[in-house]
PDB file of C-alpha atoms in Angstrom:
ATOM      1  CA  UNK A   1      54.171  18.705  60.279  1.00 54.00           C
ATOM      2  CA  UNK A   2      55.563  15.706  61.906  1.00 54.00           C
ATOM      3  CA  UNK A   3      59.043  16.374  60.098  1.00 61.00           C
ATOM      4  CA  UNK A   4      59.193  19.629  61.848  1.00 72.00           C
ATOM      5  CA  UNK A   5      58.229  18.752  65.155  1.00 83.00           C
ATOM      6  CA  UNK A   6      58.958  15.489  66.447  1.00 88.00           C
ATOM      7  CA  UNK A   7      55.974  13.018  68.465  1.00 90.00           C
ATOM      8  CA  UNK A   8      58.734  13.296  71.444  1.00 90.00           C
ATOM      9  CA  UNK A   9      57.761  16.778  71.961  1.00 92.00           C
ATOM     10  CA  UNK A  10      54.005  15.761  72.035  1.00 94.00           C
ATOM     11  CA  UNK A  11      54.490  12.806  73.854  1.00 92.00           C
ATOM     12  CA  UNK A  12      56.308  15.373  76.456  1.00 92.00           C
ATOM     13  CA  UNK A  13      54.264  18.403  76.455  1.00 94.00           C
ATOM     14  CA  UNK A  14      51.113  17.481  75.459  1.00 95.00           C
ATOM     15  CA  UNK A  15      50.365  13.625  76.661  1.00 92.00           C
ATOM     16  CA  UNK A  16      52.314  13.731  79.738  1.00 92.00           C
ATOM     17  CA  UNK A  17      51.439  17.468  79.957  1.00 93.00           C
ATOM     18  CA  UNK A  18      48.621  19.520  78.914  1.00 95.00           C
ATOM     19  CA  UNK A  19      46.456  16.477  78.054  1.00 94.00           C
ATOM     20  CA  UNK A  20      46.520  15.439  82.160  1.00 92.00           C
ATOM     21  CA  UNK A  21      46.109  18.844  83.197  1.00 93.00           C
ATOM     22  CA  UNK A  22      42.216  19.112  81.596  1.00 93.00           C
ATOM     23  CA  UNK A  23      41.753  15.591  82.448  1.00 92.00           C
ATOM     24  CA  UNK A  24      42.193  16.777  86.056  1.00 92.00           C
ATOM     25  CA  UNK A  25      40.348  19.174  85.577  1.00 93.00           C
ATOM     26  CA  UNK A  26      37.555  17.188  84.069  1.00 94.00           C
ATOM     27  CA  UNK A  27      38.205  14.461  87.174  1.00 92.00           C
ATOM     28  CA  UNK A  28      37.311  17.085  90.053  1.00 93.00           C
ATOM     29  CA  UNK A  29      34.533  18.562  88.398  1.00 94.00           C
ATOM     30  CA  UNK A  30      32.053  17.070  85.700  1.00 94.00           C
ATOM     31  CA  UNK A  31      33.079  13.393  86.448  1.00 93.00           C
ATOM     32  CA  UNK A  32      30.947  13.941  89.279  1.00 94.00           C
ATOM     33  CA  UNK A  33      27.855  14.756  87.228  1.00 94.00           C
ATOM     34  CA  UNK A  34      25.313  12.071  87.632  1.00 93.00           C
ATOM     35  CA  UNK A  35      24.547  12.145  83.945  1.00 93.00           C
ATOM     36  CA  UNK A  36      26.782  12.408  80.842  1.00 94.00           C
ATOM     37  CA  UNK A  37      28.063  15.985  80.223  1.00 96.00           C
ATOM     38  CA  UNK A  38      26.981  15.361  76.234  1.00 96.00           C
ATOM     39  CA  UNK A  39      23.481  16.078  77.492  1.00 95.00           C
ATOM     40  CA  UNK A  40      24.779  19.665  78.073  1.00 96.00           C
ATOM     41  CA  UNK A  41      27.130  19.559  75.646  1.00 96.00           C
ATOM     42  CA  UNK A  42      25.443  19.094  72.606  1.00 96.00           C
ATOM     43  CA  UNK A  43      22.997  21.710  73.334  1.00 97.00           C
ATOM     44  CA  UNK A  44      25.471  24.229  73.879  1.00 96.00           C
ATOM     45  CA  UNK A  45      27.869  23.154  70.967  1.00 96.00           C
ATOM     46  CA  UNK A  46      24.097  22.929  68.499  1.00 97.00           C
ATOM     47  CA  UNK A  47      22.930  26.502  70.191  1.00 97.00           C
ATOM     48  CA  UNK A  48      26.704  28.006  68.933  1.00 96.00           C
ATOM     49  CA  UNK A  49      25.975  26.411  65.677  1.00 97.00           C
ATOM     50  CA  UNK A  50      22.844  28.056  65.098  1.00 97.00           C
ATOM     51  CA  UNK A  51      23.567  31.937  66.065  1.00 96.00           C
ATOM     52  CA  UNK A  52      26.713  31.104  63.468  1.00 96.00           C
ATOM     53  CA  UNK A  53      24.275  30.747  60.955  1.00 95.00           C
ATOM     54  CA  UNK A  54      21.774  32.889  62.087  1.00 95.00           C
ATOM     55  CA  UNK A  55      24.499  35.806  62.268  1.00 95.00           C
ATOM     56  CA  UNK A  56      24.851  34.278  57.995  1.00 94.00           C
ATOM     57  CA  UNK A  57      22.158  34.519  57.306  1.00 93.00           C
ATOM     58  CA  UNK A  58      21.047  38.323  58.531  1.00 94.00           C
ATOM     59  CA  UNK A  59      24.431  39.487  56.698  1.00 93.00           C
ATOM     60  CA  UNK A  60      23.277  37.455  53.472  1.00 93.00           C
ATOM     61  CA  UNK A  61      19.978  39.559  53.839  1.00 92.00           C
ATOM     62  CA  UNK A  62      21.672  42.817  54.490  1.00 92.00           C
ATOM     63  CA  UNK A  63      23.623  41.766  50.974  1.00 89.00           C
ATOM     64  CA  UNK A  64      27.281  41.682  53.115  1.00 90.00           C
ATOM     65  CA  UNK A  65      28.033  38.536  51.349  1.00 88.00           C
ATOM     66  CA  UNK A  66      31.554  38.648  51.851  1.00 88.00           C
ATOM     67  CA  UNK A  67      31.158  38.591  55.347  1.00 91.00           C
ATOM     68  CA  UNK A  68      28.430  36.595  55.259  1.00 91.00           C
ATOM     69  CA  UNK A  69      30.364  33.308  55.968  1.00 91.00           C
ATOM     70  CA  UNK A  70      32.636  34.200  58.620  1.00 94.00           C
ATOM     71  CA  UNK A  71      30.456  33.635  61.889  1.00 95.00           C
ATOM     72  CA  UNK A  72      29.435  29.966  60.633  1.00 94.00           C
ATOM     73  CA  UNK A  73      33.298  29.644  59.462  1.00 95.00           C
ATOM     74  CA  UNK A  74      34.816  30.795  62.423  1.00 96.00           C
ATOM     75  CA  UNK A  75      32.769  28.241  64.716  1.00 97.00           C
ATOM     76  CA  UNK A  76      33.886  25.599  62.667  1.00 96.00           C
ATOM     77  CA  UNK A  77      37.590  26.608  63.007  1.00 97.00           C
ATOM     78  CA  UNK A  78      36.900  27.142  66.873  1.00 97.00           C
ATOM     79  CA  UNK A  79      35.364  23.664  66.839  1.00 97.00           C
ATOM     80  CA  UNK A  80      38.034  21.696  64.430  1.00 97.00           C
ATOM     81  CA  UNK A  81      40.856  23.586  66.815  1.00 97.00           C
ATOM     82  CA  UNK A  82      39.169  22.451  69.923  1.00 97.00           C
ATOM     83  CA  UNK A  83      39.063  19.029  68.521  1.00 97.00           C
ATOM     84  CA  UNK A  84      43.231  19.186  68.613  1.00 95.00           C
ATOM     85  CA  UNK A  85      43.577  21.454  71.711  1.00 96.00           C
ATOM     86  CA  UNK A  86      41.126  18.484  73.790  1.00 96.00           C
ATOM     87  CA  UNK A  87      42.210  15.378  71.943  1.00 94.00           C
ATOM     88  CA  UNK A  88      43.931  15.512  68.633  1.00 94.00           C
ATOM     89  CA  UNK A  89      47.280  15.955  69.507  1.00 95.00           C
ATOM     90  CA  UNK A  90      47.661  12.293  70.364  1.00 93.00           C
ATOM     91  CA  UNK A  91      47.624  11.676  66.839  1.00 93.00           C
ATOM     92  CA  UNK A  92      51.015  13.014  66.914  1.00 93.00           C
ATOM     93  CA  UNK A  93      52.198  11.101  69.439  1.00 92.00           C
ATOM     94  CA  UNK A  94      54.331   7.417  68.664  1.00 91.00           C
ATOM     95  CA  UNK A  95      51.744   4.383  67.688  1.00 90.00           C
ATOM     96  CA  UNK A  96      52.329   1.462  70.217  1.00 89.00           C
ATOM     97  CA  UNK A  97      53.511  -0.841  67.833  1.00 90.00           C
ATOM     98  CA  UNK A  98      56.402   2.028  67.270  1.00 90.00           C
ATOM     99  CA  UNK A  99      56.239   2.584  71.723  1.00 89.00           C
ATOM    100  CA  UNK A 100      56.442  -1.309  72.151  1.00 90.00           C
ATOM    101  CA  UNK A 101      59.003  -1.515  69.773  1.00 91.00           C
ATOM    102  CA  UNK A 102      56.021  -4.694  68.195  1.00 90.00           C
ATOM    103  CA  UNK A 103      57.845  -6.706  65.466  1.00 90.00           C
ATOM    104  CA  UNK A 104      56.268  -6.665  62.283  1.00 87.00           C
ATOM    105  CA  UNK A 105      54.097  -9.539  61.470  1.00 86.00           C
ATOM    106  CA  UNK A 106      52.491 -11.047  58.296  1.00 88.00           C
ATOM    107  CA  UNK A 107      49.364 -12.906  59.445  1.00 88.00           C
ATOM    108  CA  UNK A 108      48.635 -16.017  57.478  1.00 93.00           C
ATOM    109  CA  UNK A 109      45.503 -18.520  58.420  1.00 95.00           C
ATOM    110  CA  UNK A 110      47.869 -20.655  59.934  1.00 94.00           C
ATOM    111  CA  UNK A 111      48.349 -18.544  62.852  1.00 94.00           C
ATOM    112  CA  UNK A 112      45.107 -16.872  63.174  1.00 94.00           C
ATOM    113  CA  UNK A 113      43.836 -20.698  63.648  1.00 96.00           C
ATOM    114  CA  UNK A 114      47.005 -21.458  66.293  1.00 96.00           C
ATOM    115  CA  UNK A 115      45.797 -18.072  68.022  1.00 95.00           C
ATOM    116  CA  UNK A 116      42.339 -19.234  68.287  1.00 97.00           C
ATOM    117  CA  UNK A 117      44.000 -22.749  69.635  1.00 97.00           C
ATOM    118  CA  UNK A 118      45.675 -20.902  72.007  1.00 97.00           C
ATOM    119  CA  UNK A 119      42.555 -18.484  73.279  1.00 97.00           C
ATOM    120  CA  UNK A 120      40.056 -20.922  73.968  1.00 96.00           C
ATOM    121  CA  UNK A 121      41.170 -23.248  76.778  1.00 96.00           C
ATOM    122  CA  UNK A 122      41.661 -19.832  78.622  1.00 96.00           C
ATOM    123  CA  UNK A 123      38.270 -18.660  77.744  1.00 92.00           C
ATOM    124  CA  UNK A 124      36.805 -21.745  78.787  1.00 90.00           C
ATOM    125  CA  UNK A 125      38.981 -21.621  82.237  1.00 91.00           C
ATOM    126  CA  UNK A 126      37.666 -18.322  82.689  1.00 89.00           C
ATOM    127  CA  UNK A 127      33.874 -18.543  81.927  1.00 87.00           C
ATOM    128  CA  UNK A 128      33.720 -22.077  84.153  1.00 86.00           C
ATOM    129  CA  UNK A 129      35.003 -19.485  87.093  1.00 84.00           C
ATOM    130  CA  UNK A 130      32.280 -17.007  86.359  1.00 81.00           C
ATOM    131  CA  UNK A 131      29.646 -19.941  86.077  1.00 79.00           C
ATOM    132  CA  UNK A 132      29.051 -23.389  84.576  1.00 80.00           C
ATOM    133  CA  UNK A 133      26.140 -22.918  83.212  1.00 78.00           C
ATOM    134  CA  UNK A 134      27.360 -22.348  79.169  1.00 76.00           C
ATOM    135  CA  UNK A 135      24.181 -20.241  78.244  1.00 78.00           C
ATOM    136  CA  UNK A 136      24.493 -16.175  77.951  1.00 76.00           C
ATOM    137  CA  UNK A 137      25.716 -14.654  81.166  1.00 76.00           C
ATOM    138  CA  UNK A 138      23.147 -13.132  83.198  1.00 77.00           C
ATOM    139  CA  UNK A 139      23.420  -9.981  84.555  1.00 76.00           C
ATOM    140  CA  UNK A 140      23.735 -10.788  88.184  1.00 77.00           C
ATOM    141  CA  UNK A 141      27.327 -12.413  87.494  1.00 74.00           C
ATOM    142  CA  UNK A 142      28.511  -8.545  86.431  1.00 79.00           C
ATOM    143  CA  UNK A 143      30.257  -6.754  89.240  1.00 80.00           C
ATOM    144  CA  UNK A 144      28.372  -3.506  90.618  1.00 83.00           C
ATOM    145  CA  UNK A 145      31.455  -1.390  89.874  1.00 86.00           C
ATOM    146  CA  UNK A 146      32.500  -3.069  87.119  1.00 85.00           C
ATOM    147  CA  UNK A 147      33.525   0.342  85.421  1.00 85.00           C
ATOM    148  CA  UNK A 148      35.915   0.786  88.168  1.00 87.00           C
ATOM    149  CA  UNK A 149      37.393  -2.400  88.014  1.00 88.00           C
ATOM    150  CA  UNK A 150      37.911  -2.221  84.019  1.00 88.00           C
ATOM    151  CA  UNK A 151      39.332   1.378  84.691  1.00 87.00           C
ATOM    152  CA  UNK A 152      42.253   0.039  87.271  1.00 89.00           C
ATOM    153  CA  UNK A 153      42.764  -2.913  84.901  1.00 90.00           C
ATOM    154  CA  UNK A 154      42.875  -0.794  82.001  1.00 90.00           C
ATOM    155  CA  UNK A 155      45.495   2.036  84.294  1.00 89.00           C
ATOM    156  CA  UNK A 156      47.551  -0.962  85.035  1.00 91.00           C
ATOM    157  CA  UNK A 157      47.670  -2.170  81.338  1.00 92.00           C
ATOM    158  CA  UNK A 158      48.594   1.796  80.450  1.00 91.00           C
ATOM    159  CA  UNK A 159      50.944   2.446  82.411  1.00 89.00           C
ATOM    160  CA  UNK A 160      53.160  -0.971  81.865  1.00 90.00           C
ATOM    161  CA  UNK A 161      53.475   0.519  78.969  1.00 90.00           C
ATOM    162  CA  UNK A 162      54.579   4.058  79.629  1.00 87.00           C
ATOM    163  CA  UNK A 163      51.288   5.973  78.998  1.00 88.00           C
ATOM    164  CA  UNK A 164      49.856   7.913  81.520  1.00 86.00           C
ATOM    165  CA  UNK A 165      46.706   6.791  83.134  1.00 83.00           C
ATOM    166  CA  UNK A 166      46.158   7.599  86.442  1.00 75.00           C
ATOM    167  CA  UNK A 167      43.028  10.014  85.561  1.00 79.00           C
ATOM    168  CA  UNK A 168      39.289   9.310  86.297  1.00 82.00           C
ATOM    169  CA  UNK A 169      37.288   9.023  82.940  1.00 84.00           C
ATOM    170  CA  UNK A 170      33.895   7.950  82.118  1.00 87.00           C
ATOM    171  CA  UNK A 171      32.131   5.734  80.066  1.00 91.00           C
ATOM    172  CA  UNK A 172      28.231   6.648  79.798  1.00 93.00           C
ATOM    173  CA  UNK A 173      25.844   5.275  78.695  1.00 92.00           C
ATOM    174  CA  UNK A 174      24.293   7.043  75.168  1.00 93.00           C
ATOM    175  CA  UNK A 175      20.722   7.432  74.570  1.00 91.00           C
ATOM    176  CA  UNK A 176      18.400   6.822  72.742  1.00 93.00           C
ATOM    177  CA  UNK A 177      18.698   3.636  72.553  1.00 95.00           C
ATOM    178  CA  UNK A 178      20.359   2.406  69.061  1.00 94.00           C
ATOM    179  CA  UNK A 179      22.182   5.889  68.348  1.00 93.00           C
ATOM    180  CA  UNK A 180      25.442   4.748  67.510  1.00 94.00           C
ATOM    181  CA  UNK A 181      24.386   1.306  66.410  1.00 93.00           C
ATOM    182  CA  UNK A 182      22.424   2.792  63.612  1.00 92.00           C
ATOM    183  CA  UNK A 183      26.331   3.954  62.578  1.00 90.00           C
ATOM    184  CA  UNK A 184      27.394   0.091  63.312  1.00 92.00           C
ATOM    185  CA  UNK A 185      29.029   1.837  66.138  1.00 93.00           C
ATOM    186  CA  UNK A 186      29.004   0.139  69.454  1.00 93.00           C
ATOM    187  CA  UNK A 187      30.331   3.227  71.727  1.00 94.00           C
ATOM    188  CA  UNK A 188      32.584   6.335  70.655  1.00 95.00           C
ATOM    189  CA  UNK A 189      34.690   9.014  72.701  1.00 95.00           C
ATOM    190  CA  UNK A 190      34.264  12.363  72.685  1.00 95.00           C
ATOM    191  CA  UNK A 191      36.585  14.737  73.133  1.00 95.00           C
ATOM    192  CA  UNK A 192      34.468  17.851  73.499  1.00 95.00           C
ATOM    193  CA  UNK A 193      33.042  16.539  76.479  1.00 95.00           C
ATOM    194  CA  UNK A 194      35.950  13.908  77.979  1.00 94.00           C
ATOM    195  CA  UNK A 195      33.747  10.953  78.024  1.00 95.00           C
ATOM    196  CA  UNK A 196      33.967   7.175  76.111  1.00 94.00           C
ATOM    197  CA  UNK A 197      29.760   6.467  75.291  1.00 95.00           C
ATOM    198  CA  UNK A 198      28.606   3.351  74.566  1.00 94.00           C
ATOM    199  CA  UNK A 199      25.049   2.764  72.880  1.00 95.00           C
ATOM    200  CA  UNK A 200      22.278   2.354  75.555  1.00 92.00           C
ATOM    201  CA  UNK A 201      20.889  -0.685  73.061  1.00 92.00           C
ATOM    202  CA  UNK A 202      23.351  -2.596  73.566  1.00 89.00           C
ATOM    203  CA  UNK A 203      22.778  -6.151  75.438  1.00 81.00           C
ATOM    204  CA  UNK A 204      24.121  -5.641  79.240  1.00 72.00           C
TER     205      UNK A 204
END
């Protein structure tokens, strides 16, 4: 698929394109929802899932068997072409080591211990600014709107690099607590609902 159509043509009409259209979308209405729209979409999405089978299994019972598959088929074609229509189509789009034009590079222990040489003087410059005290941060050093101040960092980083990021997304919380840990999955994004989810277990 790729040969035939090439990631310019996503990167044009899809990234820069219909992709920022829904997130506007998304940014004047359900950003403003004071709770994650998973907790309304995963009902909906689980409700669909069951009148698909429901629908399977009343023609399985009326001995329509080759019918009897469709409705639960169909929803998840309508769900696996959502997936692209919302998010997928970034797949398509040039990697950033291709975008950055990155050089190849064969790590070795040699420079992952130079790296690591380089890293921590910074670290250390930055954590004596935050506080001297070396035990675990406390929660009173984290900004109040830290998730605003990691989005414009994050825009900034984006768009030095010619991707489009001037969009308002969230990142909820998840609950119950330990959800996505269970997984060994600290946070996930999901496209059927436009919002990054981290696990509510995790340490602040």
């Amino acid at each position: 698929f790729n040969q035939v159509v090439s990631p310019v043509f996503f990167e044009q009409y899809y990234l820069n394109g219909f992709y920022q259209f829904i997130r506007v979308i998304y940014g004047h209405t359900f950003y403003h929802l004071p709770f994650g729209l998973i907790y309304i979409g995963f009902p909906v999405v689980f409700m669909g899932f069951l009148l698909a089978l429901r629908k399977t299994y009343k023609l399985i019972k009326s001995k329509r068997y080759l019918k009897a598959f469709i409705p639960t088929a169909s929803f998840l074609l309508v769900m696996y072409f959502m997936f692209y229509i919302l998010w997928g189509f970034n797949y398509k789009v040039d990697n950033l080591e291709t975008r950055l034009k990155l050089p190849k590079i064969d790590l070795d222990t040699t420079m992952v211990i130079h790296e690591i040489q380089r890293i921590l003087p910074l670290l250390e410059e930055y954590r004596s600014k935050v506080s001297n005290d070396t035990s675990k941060l406390d929660i009173k050093h984290r900004p109040s709107d830290v998730e605003e101040v990691i989005r414009k960092s994050q825009s900034r980083l984006l768009q030095l690099w010619g991707i489009p990021a001037k969009n308002k997304i969230h990142v909820r919380t998840l609950k119950p607590n330990g959800i996505l840990l269970v997984f060994s999955t600290a946070g996930i994004y999901i496209p059927y609902v436009f919002e990054g989810h981290y696990d509510g277990g995790l340490s602040h």
